[in-house]
Amino acid sequence: MREQPILAHGIIRKVQSDRVYEVELPNGKCITGHLPNPLAMLSRELIPGVHVRLEMTPFDFEKGRIAGIVIDADA
């Protein structure tokens, strides 16, 4: 049975490549966030300071999939 992803928000702190970013979680921990192929068009918008939605596996808290941009950072 496949585990449901853990949903989180984070802030991009550093662009490492076109599809790999350093993302800071609300607790201050930095993880590696990667951009999946279907969202590759967002790469130009993902700059330091941008708030993003993340999907993380319960088995690895060191990385996560960027699922989109948070429009309202207070949400």
mmCIF file of C-alpha atoms in Angstrom:
data_model
loop_
_atom_site.group_PDB
_atom_site.id
_atom_site.type_symbol
_atom_site.label_atom_id
_atom_site.label_comp_id
_atom_site.label_asym_id
_atom_site.label_seq_id
_atom_site.Cartn_x
_atom_site.Cartn_y
_atom_site.Cartn_z
ATOM 1 C CA MET A 1 0.000 0.000 0.000
ATOM 2 C CA ARG A 2 1.326 3.399 -0.968
ATOM 3 C CA GLU A 3 1.726 6.005 1.786
ATOM 4 C CA GLN A 4 0.010 9.374 1.419
ATOM 5 C CA PRO A 5 2.447 12.291 1.023
ATOM 6 C CA ILE A 6 2.962 14.755 3.842
ATOM 7 C CA LEU A 7 1.870 18.216 2.700
ATOM 8 C CA ALA A 8 3.937 21.208 3.788
ATOM 9 C CA HIS A 9 4.758 24.792 2.850
ATOM 10 C CA GLY A 10 8.236 26.221 2.535
ATOM 11 C CA ILE A 11 10.247 29.170 1.266
ATOM 12 C CA ILE A 12 12.838 28.863 -1.469
ATOM 13 C CA ARG A 13 16.192 29.974 -0.055
ATOM 14 C CA LYS A 14 18.575 28.999 -2.862
ATOM 15 C CA VAL A 15 18.345 27.898 -6.498
ATOM 16 C CA GLN A 16 20.717 24.978 -7.049
ATOM 17 C CA SER A 17 19.734 24.237 -10.667
ATOM 18 C CA ASP A 18 16.741 24.571 -13.013
ATOM 19 C CA ARG A 19 14.829 21.922 -11.106
ATOM 20 C CA VAL A 20 16.519 21.666 -7.681
ATOM 21 C CA TYR A 21 16.077 24.161 -4.841
ATOM 22 C CA GLU A 22 16.969 24.590 -1.196
ATOM 23 C CA VAL A 23 13.670 25.072 0.645
ATOM 24 C CA GLU A 24 13.250 26.183 4.265
ATOM 25 C CA LEU A 25 10.367 24.643 6.199
ATOM 26 C CA PRO A 26 8.417 26.583 8.882
ATOM 27 C CA ASN A 27 10.457 24.858 11.619
ATOM 28 C CA GLY A 28 13.688 26.269 10.145
ATOM 29 C CA LYS A 29 14.936 23.007 8.610
ATOM 30 C CA CYS A 30 16.243 23.225 5.041
ATOM 31 C CA ILE A 31 15.505 20.426 2.600
ATOM 32 C CA THR A 32 16.111 19.776 -1.085
ATOM 33 C CA GLY A 33 13.028 20.507 -3.176
ATOM 34 C CA HIS A 34 12.770 19.211 -6.712
ATOM 35 C CA LEU A 35 10.442 20.304 -9.477
ATOM 36 C CA PRO A 36 8.688 17.435 -11.321
ATOM 37 C CA ASN A 37 8.441 17.392 -15.132
ATOM 38 C CA PRO A 38 4.758 18.471 -15.312
ATOM 39 C CA LEU A 39 5.606 21.687 -13.406
ATOM 40 C CA ALA A 40 8.825 22.539 -15.283
ATOM 41 C CA MET A 41 7.205 25.732 -16.613
ATOM 42 C CA LEU A 42 7.328 27.148 -13.047
ATOM 43 C CA SER A 43 11.140 27.115 -12.921
ATOM 44 C CA ARG A 44 11.419 30.795 -13.953
ATOM 45 C CA GLU A 45 9.108 31.850 -11.115
ATOM 46 C CA LEU A 46 10.936 29.889 -8.412
ATOM 47 C CA ILE A 47 13.395 32.393 -6.982
ATOM 48 C CA PRO A 48 14.589 32.920 -3.398
ATOM 49 C CA GLY A 49 11.757 34.142 -1.170
ATOM 50 C CA VAL A 50 8.930 32.446 -3.081
ATOM 51 C CA HIS A 51 6.562 30.338 -0.944
ATOM 52 C CA VAL A 52 5.880 26.843 -2.305
ATOM 53 C CA ARG A 53 3.714 23.817 -1.499
ATOM 54 C CA LEU A 54 5.631 20.600 -0.920
ATOM 55 C CA GLU A 55 4.824 16.899 -0.897
ATOM 56 C CA MET A 56 7.144 14.795 1.253
ATOM 57 C CA THR A 57 7.330 11.073 1.821
ATOM 58 C CA PRO A 58 7.053 9.868 5.427
ATOM 59 C CA PHE A 59 10.260 7.884 4.813
ATOM 60 C CA ASP A 60 12.621 10.763 3.878
ATOM 61 C CA PHE A 61 12.425 14.196 5.477
ATOM 62 C CA GLU A 62 15.508 15.505 3.635
ATOM 63 C CA LYS A 63 13.777 16.145 0.311
ATOM 64 C CA GLY A 64 10.383 16.924 -1.157
ATOM 65 C CA ARG A 65 8.518 17.465 -4.412
ATOM 66 C CA ILE A 66 7.486 21.031 -5.185
ATOM 67 C CA ALA A 67 3.745 20.841 -5.890
ATOM 68 C CA GLY A 68 3.093 24.503 -6.668
ATOM 69 C CA ILE A 69 3.493 28.116 -5.668
ATOM 70 C CA VAL A 70 1.596 29.499 -2.690
ATOM 71 C CA ILE A 71 -0.246 32.597 -3.928
ATOM 72 C CA ASP A 72 -1.238 33.856 -0.480
ATOM 73 C CA ALA A 73 1.732 33.236 1.852
ATOM 74 C CA ASP A 74 -0.583 33.626 4.892
ATOM 75 C CA ALA A 75 -2.680 30.638 3.768
#
